Structure formats: structure tokens, C-alpha cells
């Protein structure tokens, strides 16, 4: 399910290479380019990884193809680190970072980024928050000072808190009018119960209204710490700039990061259907979900391949049958949203109100048939080609490579995942993929959200649905 902002939705695509993870101030050299083929595999752009005394891990990727520099700071905090009663606390804290520092107000910060022809992108998510900006190399020191100031010295002024709170509340209110986003949110709530993944990244109106300045400051001081973050520095720069990065971010004060504990997602023992109706809706949104896997799960790659066949690609079974053969929808897809904790496995589609029941039933049939009979060798081989073919895009630029390194580091996954990707995809057997799919998907235990007008209710009576009228 999609959130307003999901900082880590990117490239878990990654691929196979021959070598290149580095650590401890070492850099491995590569002869040419970002990605180069070698014996059917790939090599990565060189990079260097170091950890400052305050615990900040820094990944340097030099890229001389363009006169630019980018900085991406990944902070390991999201909705997972905020209590339910303060839903939206992390997002509000993150958005306020660029609304004023100890020495600059919001308009000055915006002007400074604007003069570089740049802006600041802050993305709070469920597991992490990212801060990104770039500039021409000629402005790299200005960029460095600005990003560091924003991350390390926020002011959290009363006026800015009130203004940002109003913006967040307006965004939450507006989101209700988008049937697709609304259904995604309701699916998260239904699936996860008290678990933080149930919540919108931006929180709830009630919680956002109750968050105080002291809550924001406490959250920032607790989780926005160098020993809870990783910085990626990418672009055309020299040794002096690397030293300056370490000097400036080395002033950031570390603290002990408290452990996070969260509630378990509710168990699902049967097909549970919830129908939500609203007058005037012209289409019905359909979501099926169950709890899937955490990103480090050993079946991750098998499930990526298995899902490619079920609903991940244009030639998938769901797309071929529900969309192409029956003409019930313009779009249907499935996917594993692998996260720090167990993310969801989702199927998402929409249709006319008159065909809501049929679309749902045909979707279930496809899943049931897939689980019963499994994928065949032809589908597995086609899926492998798709995954391998997508890989170069995931690391073809220095920025993308850096982001993948940040993501892997966050999940505690070896950078060998990149170097061995092609080999590991090629080693997946039809039997292994089918076993993984059957281990992690149960077609009899979905939670389902149906959102349309009142005319759809009779189409779902046989599932004994919970009906909510808005």
C-alpha cells in the first residue's frame, strides 16, 4: 500500500556483480563507468565507506561525469518510533527541519537553496526519513553547510510549527477525497491494527492537533542523531571536500538510541471482507492484503520472482486474466512491501461498481490457481529475464548506487547482495520459487477492503462482510 511518502520504496531491485563492497576507509577501483558487464555479471562504481567518531556512517561515491554533488542523509526513524497517540510526530518533526535553524529562518533557507538552483527534499516514511539535496560542484560547500545546518540545528519555532501543522492537516483532509489513497489507508488500518504500519505517515488529524513543541524537540533529540543515521555523498569532489564533510558532520552530538518495540499485526484466520460505501462513487476500489515479509527474509528474492509472475509485471497472470481476458479493470497488480518489520503482500485494483463482485472473485481465482499449480519453467525463465533486465537501471547512476547502499545498510544486508544478484536470480529454481510463494501467501486468509457506492453491497453478501456507510 502506498503512503503519502515512503522513503524506502526505491530500488530493492539490485543486482549481481563481481565485487565492490568497501569499508573502513577503503576504496576499490573500477576501470570504467557506473556499471560494466564482466562474465555475465556486473561491477559497481567504486565507493568508500567510513564511520565518524560520533557514529555517523558516510558513504562516498565519486562521480566525475557531471559537475555536481548530492547529499542524502538517511535517519533511522519513522512512524515506527512514534507512539500511536502522537501519530504524525516524526513527519511533523521532519518537515520542520527546513522551516528554520538557529541562524536562518525558513525564507532564508529557501532562498539559499534557490540561489543554487536546488531545493531540499525531506521524506518521512514508516521506517526511515531521508533528507536530499544537490548542487553544482561550484556550490558544494554551500550545499554541505545548508544540509548540515538543517539536519543539526533546527529551531522549531512556534509560528513554523503552527503553519506546518495546518499544512499537514489540510493534506490529510484532502487525501480523504482520493478514493485510491483512502482505500490504501483503510487497508493498512484493517491489516495492521495497533502496529505502526497501520498509520498514515502524516498521522491522524486528532493526533497531529495534540502534538506539542516539546514532543517535537524530544523526538528530534532522541532519534535525529548521527549514530542513528547514514550519509551518502555523491558527485564530483576532491579530498578536501571529503574532509570538510567529516569535519562539519563530526560536530553532530550522538546519544543513546532507545530500542523500539511495536505491537504485532493481528492474526488472520479466514477471509475477512470489509465493504465501505459512499454515495456518488463511480468506481469501486478493491484491495486484498495479508502480512508478508521483512526485507532481510531469506525468501525475498524468490518472492520477487514469484510475484513477477502473479501480479508484478505486465505479462502477469492477474493482468492477463482480469484485465486483458475479462476487461474488468485497467490496472491490477500485486507486490510484497518488504520493510524493517513484516510488510504487507497486497493486490490492488479498481473496476466499475457493477463488476465489483466479479472482479474480486476472479482475482481470488487467479491467486488460488497460482498457489495450487505453481509457476512453470517458462514463466520462471521469463521472470528471471525481467528481473535481471531491470537491474542495471537500479545502479546505473552514482546517485542510485548510493541510495541502494544506504538501503542495504539500513536493513543490515551485505553489499554482496548487489554483487551476487544476477547469480542468485539465475540460481532460483521453479521448485524453490513455488515453495516460497506457498509459504508466504494463503488465498484463504486475506483481509479485503472494498470501497464503492451502496449498490455494491449485495455483490459481497455471501462473504458476510462488515459494512461501513460513510
CSV table of C-alpha atoms in Angstrom, one decimal:
chain,number,residue,atom,x,y,z
A,1,UNK,CA,0.0,0.0,0.0
A,2,UNK,CA,1.2,3.4,-0.8
A,3,UNK,CA,1.8,6.1,1.7
A,4,UNK,CA,2.0,9.8,1.0
A,5,UNK,CA,5.7,9.4,1.3
A,6,UNK,CA,7.5,6.1,1.6
A,7,UNK,CA,11.1,7.0,1.7
A,8,UNK,CA,12.3,3.5,1.1
A,9,UNK,CA,10.2,2.3,-1.8
A,10,UNK,CA,13.1,2.5,-4.2
A,11,UNK,CA,15.4,0.1,-5.6
A,12,UNK,CA,15.2,-3.2,-3.9
A,13,UNK,CA,15.9,-4.3,-7.4
A,14,UNK,CA,19.6,-4.5,-7.1
A,15,UNK,CA,21.8,-6.9,-8.9
A,16,UNK,CA,24.7,-9.1,-9.3
A,17,UNK,CA,28.2,-8.0,-9.5
A,18,UNK,CA,31.6,-9.4,-9.0
A,19,UNK,CA,32.9,-7.3,-6.3
A,20,UNK,CA,33.0,-4.0,-4.6
A,21,UNK,CA,31.7,-3.5,-1.1
A,22,UNK,CA,34.1,-1.4,0.8
A,23,UNK,CA,34.5,-0.4,4.4
A,24,UNK,CA,36.9,1.1,6.9
A,25,UNK,CA,38.1,4.0,4.6
A,26,UNK,CA,39.0,1.7,1.7
A,27,UNK,CA,38.1,2.3,-1.8
A,28,UNK,CA,38.0,-0.3,-4.6
A,29,UNK,CA,38.8,0.9,-8.0
A,30,UNK,CA,36.8,0.1,-11.2
A,31,UNK,CA,38.1,0.7,-14.6
A,32,UNK,CA,35.1,2.2,-16.4
A,33,UNK,CA,31.7,3.6,-15.9
A,34,UNK,CA,28.9,3.1,-13.3
A,35,UNK,CA,28.1,-0.5,-14.4
A,36,UNK,CA,30.0,-2.7,-16.6
A,37,UNK,CA,29.4,-6.3,-17.7
A,38,UNK,CA,32.0,-8.9,-16.8
A,39,UNK,CA,31.5,-12.6,-17.4
A,40,UNK,CA,27.7,-12.2,-17.4
A,41,UNK,CA,27.8,-10.2,-14.2
A,42,UNK,CA,28.3,-6.6,-13.3
A,43,UNK,CA,30.8,-4.4,-11.5
A,44,UNK,CA,29.8,-1.4,-9.4
A,45,UNK,CA,31.0,2.2,-9.3
A,46,UNK,CA,33.8,2.5,-6.7
A,47,UNK,CA,32.7,3.8,-3.3
A,48,UNK,CA,34.2,4.4,0.1
A,49,UNK,CA,32.6,3.9,3.5
A,50,UNK,CA,33.7,5.4,6.8
A,51,UNK,CA,32.3,5.9,10.2
A,52,UNK,CA,32.9,9.1,12.2
A,53,UNK,CA,33.6,9.2,15.9
A,54,UNK,CA,30.1,10.3,16.6
A,55,UNK,CA,28.7,7.2,14.9
A,56,UNK,CA,27.7,8.8,11.6
A,57,UNK,CA,28.4,6.4,8.7
A,58,UNK,CA,29.3,8.1,5.5
A,59,UNK,CA,29.4,6.6,2.0
A,60,UNK,CA,31.4,8.5,-0.6
A,61,UNK,CA,30.8,7.8,-4.3
A,62,UNK,CA,32.9,10.0,-6.6
A,63,UNK,CA,31.4,10.6,-10.0
A,64,UNK,CA,33.2,12.9,-12.4
A,65,UNK,CA,30.8,12.7,-15.3
A,66,UNK,CA,28.9,15.8,-14.3
A,67,UNK,CA,30.0,18.9,-12.2
A,68,UNK,CA,27.5,18.2,-9.4
A,69,UNK,CA,27.4,17.0,-5.8
A,70,UNK,CA,24.4,15.4,-4.0
A,71,UNK,CA,23.9,14.6,-0.3
A,72,UNK,CA,21.4,12.1,1.0
A,73,UNK,CA,21.0,11.7,4.8
A,74,UNK,CA,19.1,8.6,5.9
A,75,UNK,CA,17.8,8.9,9.5
A,76,UNK,CA,16.6,5.7,11.0
A,77,UNK,CA,13.3,7.0,12.3
A,78,UNK,CA,9.8,6.9,11.1
A,79,UNK,CA,6.3,6.0,12.2
A,80,UNK,CA,7.8,3.0,14.0
A,81,UNK,CA,9.4,5.4,16.5
A,82,UNK,CA,6.3,7.4,17.4
A,83,UNK,CA,3.5,6.4,19.8
A,84,UNK,CA,0.0,5.9,18.4
A,85,UNK,CA,-1.2,8.9,20.4
A,86,UNK,CA,1.3,11.1,18.6
A,87,UNK,CA,0.8,9.7,15.1
A,88,UNK,CA,2.4,12.1,12.6
A,89,UNK,CA,5.1,13.2,15.1
A,90,UNK,CA,8.0,12.0,13.0
A,91,UNK,CA,6.6,13.6,9.8
A,92,UNK,CA,5.9,16.9,11.5
A,93,UNK,CA,9.4,16.9,13.0
A,94,UNK,CA,11.0,16.1,9.6
A,95,UNK,CA,9.0,18.8,7.7
A,96,UNK,CA,10.0,21.4,10.3
A,97,UNK,CA,13.7,20.8,9.8
A,98,UNK,CA,13.8,23.2,6.8
A,99,UNK,CA,11.5,25.7,8.4
A,100,UNK,CA,14.2,27.4,10.3
A,101,UNK,CA,17.6,26.8,12.0
A,102,UNK,CA,19.3,28.5,14.9
A,103,UNK,CA,20.7,31.1,12.4
A,104,UNK,CA,18.3,31.1,9.4
A,105,UNK,CA,14.6,31.5,9.1
A,106,UNK,CA,12.5,29.4,6.6
A,107,UNK,CA,12.6,32.0,3.8
A,108,UNK,CA,16.4,32.4,4.0
A,109,UNK,CA,16.8,28.7,3.8
A,110,UNK,CA,14.5,28.5,0.8
A,111,UNK,CA,16.4,31.4,-0.8
A,112,UNK,CA,19.8,29.9,-0.2
A,113,UNK,CA,18.7,26.6,-1.9
A,114,UNK,CA,17.0,28.6,-4.7
A,115,UNK,CA,20.2,30.5,-5.4
A,116,UNK,CA,21.9,27.2,-6.1
A,117,UNK,CA,19.1,26.2,-8.4
A,118,UNK,CA,18.3,23.5,-5.9
A,119,UNK,CA,15.8,22.5,-3.3
A,120,UNK,CA,15.6,20.3,-0.2
A,121,UNK,CA,13.6,17.1,-0.3
A,122,UNK,CA,12.6,15.7,3.1
A,123,UNK,CA,10.7,12.4,3.0
A,124,UNK,CA,9.5,10.8,6.3
A,125,UNK,CA,8.4,7.2,6.0
A,126,UNK,CA,7.4,4.2,8.1
A,127,UNK,CA,11.0,3.0,8.8
A,128,UNK,CA,13.3,5.9,7.9
A,129,UNK,CA,13.4,9.6,7.0
A,130,UNK,CA,15.6,10.9,4.2
A,131,UNK,CA,16.9,14.4,3.5
A,132,UNK,CA,18.2,15.0,0.0
A,133,UNK,CA,19.7,17.9,-2.0
A,134,UNK,CA,22.2,18.5,-4.7
A,135,UNK,CA,24.0,21.4,-6.4
A,136,UNK,CA,26.7,22.2,-8.9
A,137,UNK,CA,30.2,21.4,-7.7
A,138,UNK,CA,30.9,25.1,-7.6
A,139,UNK,CA,28.3,25.4,-4.8
A,140,UNK,CA,29.2,22.2,-3.0
A,141,UNK,CA,30.4,23.8,0.2
A,142,UNK,CA,27.3,26.0,0.4
A,143,UNK,CA,25.2,22.8,-0.1
A,144,UNK,CA,27.1,21.0,2.6
A,145,UNK,CA,26.7,23.8,5.1
A,146,UNK,CA,23.0,24.2,4.4
A,147,UNK,CA,22.1,20.5,4.6
A,148,UNK,CA,24.2,20.1,7.8
A,149,UNK,CA,22.6,23.2,9.4
A,150,UNK,CA,19.1,21.9,8.6
A,151,UNK,CA,19.8,18.4,10.0
A,152,UNK,CA,21.8,19.5,13.0
A,153,UNK,CA,20.4,22.9,14.2
A,154,UNK,CA,16.6,23.1,13.7
A,155,UNK,CA,14.9,25.9,15.6
A,156,UNK,CA,11.3,24.5,15.9
A,157,UNK,CA,9.8,28.0,16.2
A,158,UNK,CA,6.2,28.3,17.4
A,159,UNK,CA,5.0,30.1,14.3
A,160,UNK,CA,6.5,27.5,12.0
A,161,UNK,CA,5.1,24.6,14.0
A,162,UNK,CA,1.6,26.1,13.7
A,163,UNK,CA,2.0,26.7,10.0
A,164,UNK,CA,3.3,23.2,9.3
A,165,UNK,CA,0.6,21.6,11.4
A,166,UNK,CA,-2.0,23.4,9.3
A,167,UNK,CA,-0.4,22.2,6.1
A,168,UNK,CA,-0.3,18.6,7.3
A,169,UNK,CA,-3.9,18.7,8.5
A,170,UNK,CA,-5.0,20.2,5.1
A,171,UNK,CA,-3.1,17.3,3.3
A,172,UNK,CA,-4.8,14.7,5.4
A,173,UNK,CA,-8.2,16.2,4.8
A,174,UNK,CA,-7.6,16.4,1.0
A,175,UNK,CA,-6.4,12.8,0.9
A,176,UNK,CA,-9.9,11.6,2.0
A,177,UNK,CA,-11.2,12.8,-1.3
A,178,UNK,CA,-8.9,10.5,-3.3
A,179,UNK,CA,-10.7,7.0,-3.4
A,180,UNK,CA,-7.4,5.1,-4.1
A,181,UNK,CA,-5.4,6.7,-1.3
A,182,UNK,CA,-8.4,6.5,1.0
A,183,UNK,CA,-8.7,2.7,0.3
A,184,UNK,CA,-5.0,2.2,0.8
A,185,UNK,CA,-5.1,3.8,4.2
A,186,UNK,CA,-8.2,1.8,5.2
A,187,UNK,CA,-6.4,-1.4,4.1
A,188,UNK,CA,-3.4,-0.5,6.3
A,189,UNK,CA,-5.6,0.1,9.3
A,190,UNK,CA,-7.6,-3.1,8.7
A,191,UNK,CA,-4.5,-5.2,8.2
A,192,UNK,CA,-2.2,-3.9,10.9
A,193,UNK,CA,-4.4,-2.9,13.8
A,194,UNK,CA,-2.3,-1.3,16.5
A,195,UNK,CA,1.0,-1.8,14.6
A,196,UNK,CA,2.6,1.5,13.4
A,197,UNK,CA,2.4,0.3,9.8
A,198,UNK,CA,-1.4,0.8,10.1
A,199,UNK,CA,-0.9,4.6,10.3
A,200,UNK,CA,-0.5,7.2,7.6
A,201,UNK,CA,3.0,8.6,7.7
A,202,UNK,CA,1.5,12.1,8.3
A,203,UNK,CA,-0.6,10.8,11.2
A,204,UNK,CA,-4.2,11.4,12.0
A,205,UNK,CA,-5.9,14.9,12.4
A,206,UNK,CA,-6.6,14.2,16.1
A,207,UNK,CA,-3.1,13.2,16.9
A,208,UNK,CA,-1.4,16.0,14.8
A,209,UNK,CA,-3.5,18.6,16.6
A,210,UNK,CA,-2.3,17.3,20.0
A,211,UNK,CA,1.4,17.2,19.3
A,212,UNK,CA,3.3,19.8,21.3
A,213,UNK,CA,6.6,21.7,20.6
A,214,UNK,CA,8.1,19.7,23.5
A,215,UNK,CA,7.1,16.4,21.8
A,216,UNK,CA,8.8,17.5,18.6
A,217,UNK,CA,12.0,18.6,20.3
A,218,UNK,CA,12.2,15.4,22.3
A,219,UNK,CA,11.6,13.2,19.2
A,220,UNK,CA,14.3,15.1,17.3
A,221,UNK,CA,16.9,14.9,20.1
A,222,UNK,CA,16.1,11.2,20.6
A,223,UNK,CA,16.2,9.9,17.0
A,224,UNK,CA,17.8,12.5,14.7
A,225,UNK,CA,21.3,11.6,15.9
A,226,UNK,CA,24.5,10.9,13.9
A,227,UNK,CA,24.7,7.4,15.4
A,228,UNK,CA,21.2,6.7,14.0
A,229,UNK,CA,21.9,7.9,10.5
A,230,UNK,CA,23.9,7.3,7.3
A,231,UNK,CA,25.1,9.9,4.8
A,232,UNK,CA,25.7,9.4,1.1
A,233,UNK,CA,28.0,11.9,-0.7
A,234,UNK,CA,27.9,11.6,-4.4
A,235,UNK,CA,29.5,13.6,-7.3
A,236,UNK,CA,32.5,15.5,-8.5
A,237,UNK,CA,34.6,16.5,-5.5
A,238,UNK,CA,38.1,16.1,-4.1
A,239,UNK,CA,39.8,15.0,-0.9
A,240,UNK,CA,39.3,18.4,0.7
A,241,UNK,CA,35.5,18.2,0.3
A,242,UNK,CA,35.5,14.7,1.9
A,243,UNK,CA,37.4,16.1,4.9
A,244,UNK,CA,35.0,19.0,5.2
A,245,UNK,CA,32.1,16.7,5.2
A,246,UNK,CA,33.6,14.7,8.1
A,247,UNK,CA,34.6,17.9,9.9
A,248,UNK,CA,31.1,19.5,9.7
A,249,UNK,CA,29.0,16.4,10.4
A,250,UNK,CA,31.5,15.4,13.0
A,251,UNK,CA,30.2,18.2,15.2
A,252,UNK,CA,26.8,16.5,15.5
A,253,UNK,CA,26.3,15.1,19.0
A,254,UNK,CA,25.5,11.5,19.5
A,255,UNK,CA,23.1,10.0,22.0
A,256,UNK,CA,22.0,6.5,23.0
A,257,UNK,CA,19.1,5.5,20.7
A,258,UNK,CA,16.3,3.7,22.6
A,259,UNK,CA,15.1,0.4,21.3
A,260,UNK,CA,11.7,0.3,19.6
A,261,UNK,CA,9.1,-2.2,20.3
A,262,UNK,CA,5.8,-2.4,18.5
A,263,UNK,CA,2.6,-4.4,18.6
A,264,UNK,CA,2.1,-7.5,16.4
A,265,UNK,CA,-0.2,-7.2,13.4
A,266,UNK,CA,-3.4,-9.1,14.2
A,267,UNK,CA,-3.5,-12.8,13.0
A,268,UNK,CA,-5.8,-13.6,10.1
A,269,UNK,CA,-7.7,-16.9,10.3
A,270,UNK,CA,-10.0,-16.6,7.4
A,271,UNK,CA,-11.1,-14.3,4.5
A,272,UNK,CA,-12.3,-11.1,6.1
A,273,UNK,CA,-14.2,-8.6,3.9
A,274,UNK,CA,-15.0,-5.1,4.8
A,275,UNK,CA,-17.2,-3.1,2.5
A,276,UNK,CA,-17.1,0.7,2.8
A,277,UNK,CA,-19.7,2.7,0.8
A,278,UNK,CA,-20.1,6.3,-0.1
A,279,UNK,CA,-22.7,7.8,-2.3
A,280,UNK,CA,-21.7,9.1,-5.7
A,281,UNK,CA,-18.6,6.9,-6.2
A,282,UNK,CA,-18.4,5.9,-9.9
A,283,UNK,CA,-15.9,3.1,-9.4
A,284,UNK,CA,-15.0,0.5,-6.7
A,285,UNK,CA,-11.6,0.2,-5.3
A,286,UNK,CA,-10.5,-3.3,-4.3
A,287,UNK,CA,-7.6,-4.2,-2.0
A,288,UNK,CA,-6.6,-7.7,-0.7
A,289,UNK,CA,-3.7,-7.9,1.8
A,290,UNK,CA,-2.0,-10.1,4.3
A,291,UNK,CA,1.2,-9.7,6.3
A,292,UNK,CA,4.2,-10.6,4.2
A,293,UNK,CA,7.9,-10.4,5.0
A,294,UNK,CA,10.6,-8.2,6.5
A,295,UNK,CA,13.2,-7.1,4.0
A,296,UNK,CA,16.0,-9.4,5.3
A,297,UNK,CA,13.8,-12.5,4.8
A,298,UNK,CA,15.7,-15.3,3.0
A,299,UNK,CA,12.8,-15.7,0.6
A,300,UNK,CA,12.9,-12.1,-0.6
A,301,UNK,CA,14.4,-12.8,-4.0
A,302,UNK,CA,12.2,-15.9,-4.6
A,303,UNK,CA,9.1,-13.9,-3.7
A,304,UNK,CA,10.1,-11.1,-6.0
A,305,UNK,CA,10.3,-13.6,-8.9
A,306,UNK,CA,7.2,-15.4,-7.9
A,307,UNK,CA,5.2,-12.1,-7.6
A,308,UNK,CA,6.5,-11.0,-11.0
A,309,UNK,CA,4.5,-13.9,-12.4
A,310,UNK,CA,1.4,-13.4,-10.3
A,311,UNK,CA,0.9,-9.7,-10.5
A,312,UNK,CA,4.2,-7.8,-10.7
A,313,UNK,CA,4.6,-7.4,-14.4
A,314,UNK,CA,2.5,-6.5,-17.5
A,315,UNK,CA,2.5,-10.2,-18.5
A,316,UNK,CA,1.5,-11.4,-15.1
A,317,UNK,CA,-1.4,-13.8,-14.6
A,318,UNK,CA,-3.6,-11.2,-12.8
A,319,UNK,CA,-3.1,-8.7,-15.6
A,320,UNK,CA,-3.6,-11.2,-18.3
A,321,UNK,CA,-6.8,-12.7,-16.9
A,322,UNK,CA,-8.6,-9.9,-15.0
A,323,UNK,CA,-7.6,-7.0,-17.3
A,324,UNK,CA,-6.9,-8.4,-20.7
A,325,UNK,CA,-9.2,-11.5,-20.9
A,326,UNK,CA,-12.1,-10.3,-18.9
A,327,UNK,CA,-11.8,-6.5,-19.4
A,328,UNK,CA,-12.7,-5.8,-15.8
A,329,UNK,CA,-10.1,-3.2,-15.0
A,330,UNK,CA,-7.5,-1.0,-16.5
A,331,UNK,CA,-4.9,-1.9,-13.8
A,332,UNK,CA,-4.3,-4.7,-11.4
A,333,UNK,CA,-1.0,-5.6,-9.6
A,334,UNK,CA,0.4,-7.3,-6.6
A,335,UNK,CA,3.5,-6.9,-4.6
A,336,UNK,CA,5.5,-7.5,-1.4
A,337,UNK,CA,6.1,-4.3,0.6
A,338,UNK,CA,9.2,-5.7,2.4
A,339,UNK,CA,10.2,-3.4,5.3
A,340,UNK,CA,12.1,-3.4,8.6
A,341,UNK,CA,9.3,-5.3,10.2
A,342,UNK,CA,7.0,-7.6,8.2
A,343,UNK,CA,5.4,-5.5,5.4
A,344,UNK,CA,2.3,-6.4,3.5
A,345,UNK,CA,1.5,-8.5,0.5
A,346,UNK,CA,-1.1,-6.6,-1.5
A,347,UNK,CA,-3.3,-6.9,-4.5
A,348,UNK,CA,-4.7,-3.7,-5.8
A,349,UNK,CA,-7.2,-2.9,-8.5
A,350,UNK,CA,-10.4,-1.0,-9.3
A,351,UNK,CA,-13.4,-1.5,-11.5
A,352,UNK,CA,-17.0,-0.3,-12.3
A,353,UNK,CA,-19.4,-0.7,-9.4
A,354,UNK,CA,-21.4,-3.2,-11.4
A,355,UNK,CA,-18.5,-5.6,-11.7
A,356,UNK,CA,-17.0,-5.2,-8.3
A,357,UNK,CA,-18.0,-8.7,-7.1
A,358,UNK,CA,-16.9,-10.4,-10.3
A,359,UNK,CA,-13.5,-8.6,-10.2
A,360,UNK,CA,-12.9,-9.7,-6.7
A,361,UNK,CA,-13.9,-13.3,-7.3
A,362,UNK,CA,-11.8,-13.6,-10.5
A,363,UNK,CA,-8.8,-12.1,-8.6
A,364,UNK,CA,-9.2,-14.7,-5.9
A,365,UNK,CA,-9.4,-17.5,-8.5
A,366,UNK,CA,-6.2,-16.4,-10.1
A,367,UNK,CA,-4.4,-16.4,-6.8
A,368,UNK,CA,-5.9,-19.7,-5.8
A,369,UNK,CA,-4.9,-21.4,-9.1
A,370,UNK,CA,-1.4,-20.0,-8.9
A,371,UNK,CA,-0.9,-21.3,-5.4
A,372,UNK,CA,-2.4,-24.7,-6.3
A,373,UNK,CA,-0.5,-25.3,-9.5
A,374,UNK,CA,2.5,-23.1,-9.2
A,375,UNK,CA,4.5,-21.3,-11.8
A,376,UNK,CA,6.0,-23.3,-14.7
A,377,UNK,CA,9.5,-23.3,-16.0
A,378,UNK,CA,8.6,-21.0,-18.9
A,379,UNK,CA,7.2,-18.4,-16.5
A,380,UNK,CA,10.2,-18.7,-14.2
A,381,UNK,CA,12.6,-18.1,-17.0
A,382,UNK,CA,10.7,-15.1,-18.3
A,383,UNK,CA,10.6,-13.7,-14.8
A,384,UNK,CA,14.3,-14.1,-14.4
A,385,UNK,CA,14.9,-12.2,-17.6
A,386,UNK,CA,12.7,-9.4,-16.4
A,387,UNK,CA,14.5,-9.1,-13.0
A,388,UNK,CA,17.9,-9.3,-14.5
A,389,UNK,CA,17.0,-6.9,-17.3
A,390,UNK,CA,15.7,-4.3,-14.7
A,391,UNK,CA,18.8,-4.4,-12.6
A,392,UNK,CA,21.2,-2.1,-14.4
A,393,UNK,CA,18.7,0.8,-14.0
A,394,UNK,CA,18.9,0.3,-10.2
A,395,UNK,CA,22.6,1.2,-10.1
A,396,UNK,CA,23.3,2.9,-13.4
A,397,UNK,CA,23.9,6.3,-11.8
A,398,UNK,CA,26.1,7.1,-8.9
A,399,UNK,CA,23.0,8.5,-7.0
A,400,UNK,CA,21.1,5.3,-7.5
A,401,UNK,CA,24.1,3.2,-6.4
A,402,UNK,CA,24.5,5.4,-3.3
A,403,UNK,CA,20.8,5.0,-2.5
A,404,UNK,CA,20.9,1.3,-2.8
A,405,UNK,CA,23.9,1.2,-0.5
A,406,UNK,CA,22.0,3.3,2.1
A,407,UNK,CA,19.0,0.9,1.9
A,408,UNK,CA,21.1,-2.2,2.2
A,409,UNK,CA,23.0,-0.8,5.1
A,410,UNK,CA,19.8,0.2,6.9
A,411,UNK,CA,18.4,-3.4,6.6
A,412,UNK,CA,21.7,-4.9,7.6
A,413,UNK,CA,22.1,-6.7,4.3
A,414,UNK,CA,25.5,-7.3,2.9
A,415,UNK,CA,26.5,-5.2,-0.1
A,416,UNK,CA,27.2,-8.6,-1.7
A,417,UNK,CA,23.5,-8.6,-2.5
A,418,UNK,CA,24.5,-6.2,-5.3
A,419,UNK,CA,27.4,-8.2,-6.4
A,420,UNK,CA,25.7,-11.5,-6.4
A,421,UNK,CA,22.3,-10.5,-7.7
A,422,UNK,CA,22.5,-12.0,-11.2
A,423,UNK,CA,23.9,-15.2,-9.9
A,424,UNK,CA,21.3,-15.5,-7.2
A,425,UNK,CA,18.5,-14.8,-9.6
A,426,UNK,CA,19.8,-17.4,-12.0
A,427,UNK,CA,20.0,-20.0,-9.2
A,428,UNK,CA,16.4,-19.7,-8.3
A,429,UNK,CA,14.6,-22.9,-9.4
A,430,UNK,CA,10.9,-23.3,-10.2
A,431,UNK,CA,10.5,-25.5,-7.2
A,432,UNK,CA,12.2,-23.0,-4.8
A,433,UNK,CA,10.0,-20.1,-6.0
A,434,UNK,CA,6.8,-22.1,-5.8
A,435,UNK,CA,7.7,-23.3,-2.3
A,436,UNK,CA,8.4,-19.7,-1.2
A,437,UNK,CA,5.1,-18.4,-2.6
A,438,UNK,CA,3.2,-21.1,-0.9
A,439,UNK,CA,5.0,-20.4,2.4
A,440,UNK,CA,4.1,-16.7,2.3
A,441,UNK,CA,0.7,-16.4,0.6
A,442,UNK,CA,-2.5,-18.0,1.8
A,443,UNK,CA,-5.5,-17.3,-0.5
A,444,UNK,CA,-7.9,-18.2,2.2
A,445,UNK,CA,-6.6,-15.6,4.7
A,446,UNK,CA,-6.8,-12.3,3.1
A,447,UNK,CA,-8.2,-9.1,4.6
A,448,UNK,CA,-10.2,-7.3,2.0
A,449,UNK,CA,-11.3,-3.7,1.6
A,450,UNK,CA,-14.0,-2.9,-1.0
A,451,UNK,CA,-14.8,0.8,-1.4
A,452,UNK,CA,-17.6,1.9,-3.7
A,453,UNK,CA,-21.2,3.1,-3.7
A,454,UNK,CA,-24.0,1.4,-1.9
A,455,UNK,CA,-25.0,-0.7,-5.0
A,456,UNK,CA,-22.0,-3.0,-4.5
A,457,UNK,CA,-23.2,-4.4,-1.1
A,458,UNK,CA,-25.3,-7.3,-2.5
A,459,UNK,CA,-22.4,-8.4,-4.6
A,460,UNK,CA,-20.5,-9.3,-1.4
A,461,UNK,CA,-23.3,-10.7,0.8
A,462,UNK,CA,-22.0,-14.2,0.6
A,463,UNK,CA,-18.8,-13.2,2.3
A,464,UNK,CA,-20.7,-11.9,5.3
A,465,UNK,CA,-18.9,-8.6,5.1
A,466,UNK,CA,-18.6,-5.9,7.7
A,467,UNK,CA,-20.4,-2.9,6.1
A,468,UNK,CA,-19.5,0.7,6.9
A,469,UNK,CA,-21.5,3.5,5.3
A,470,UNK,CA,-19.9,7.0,5.1
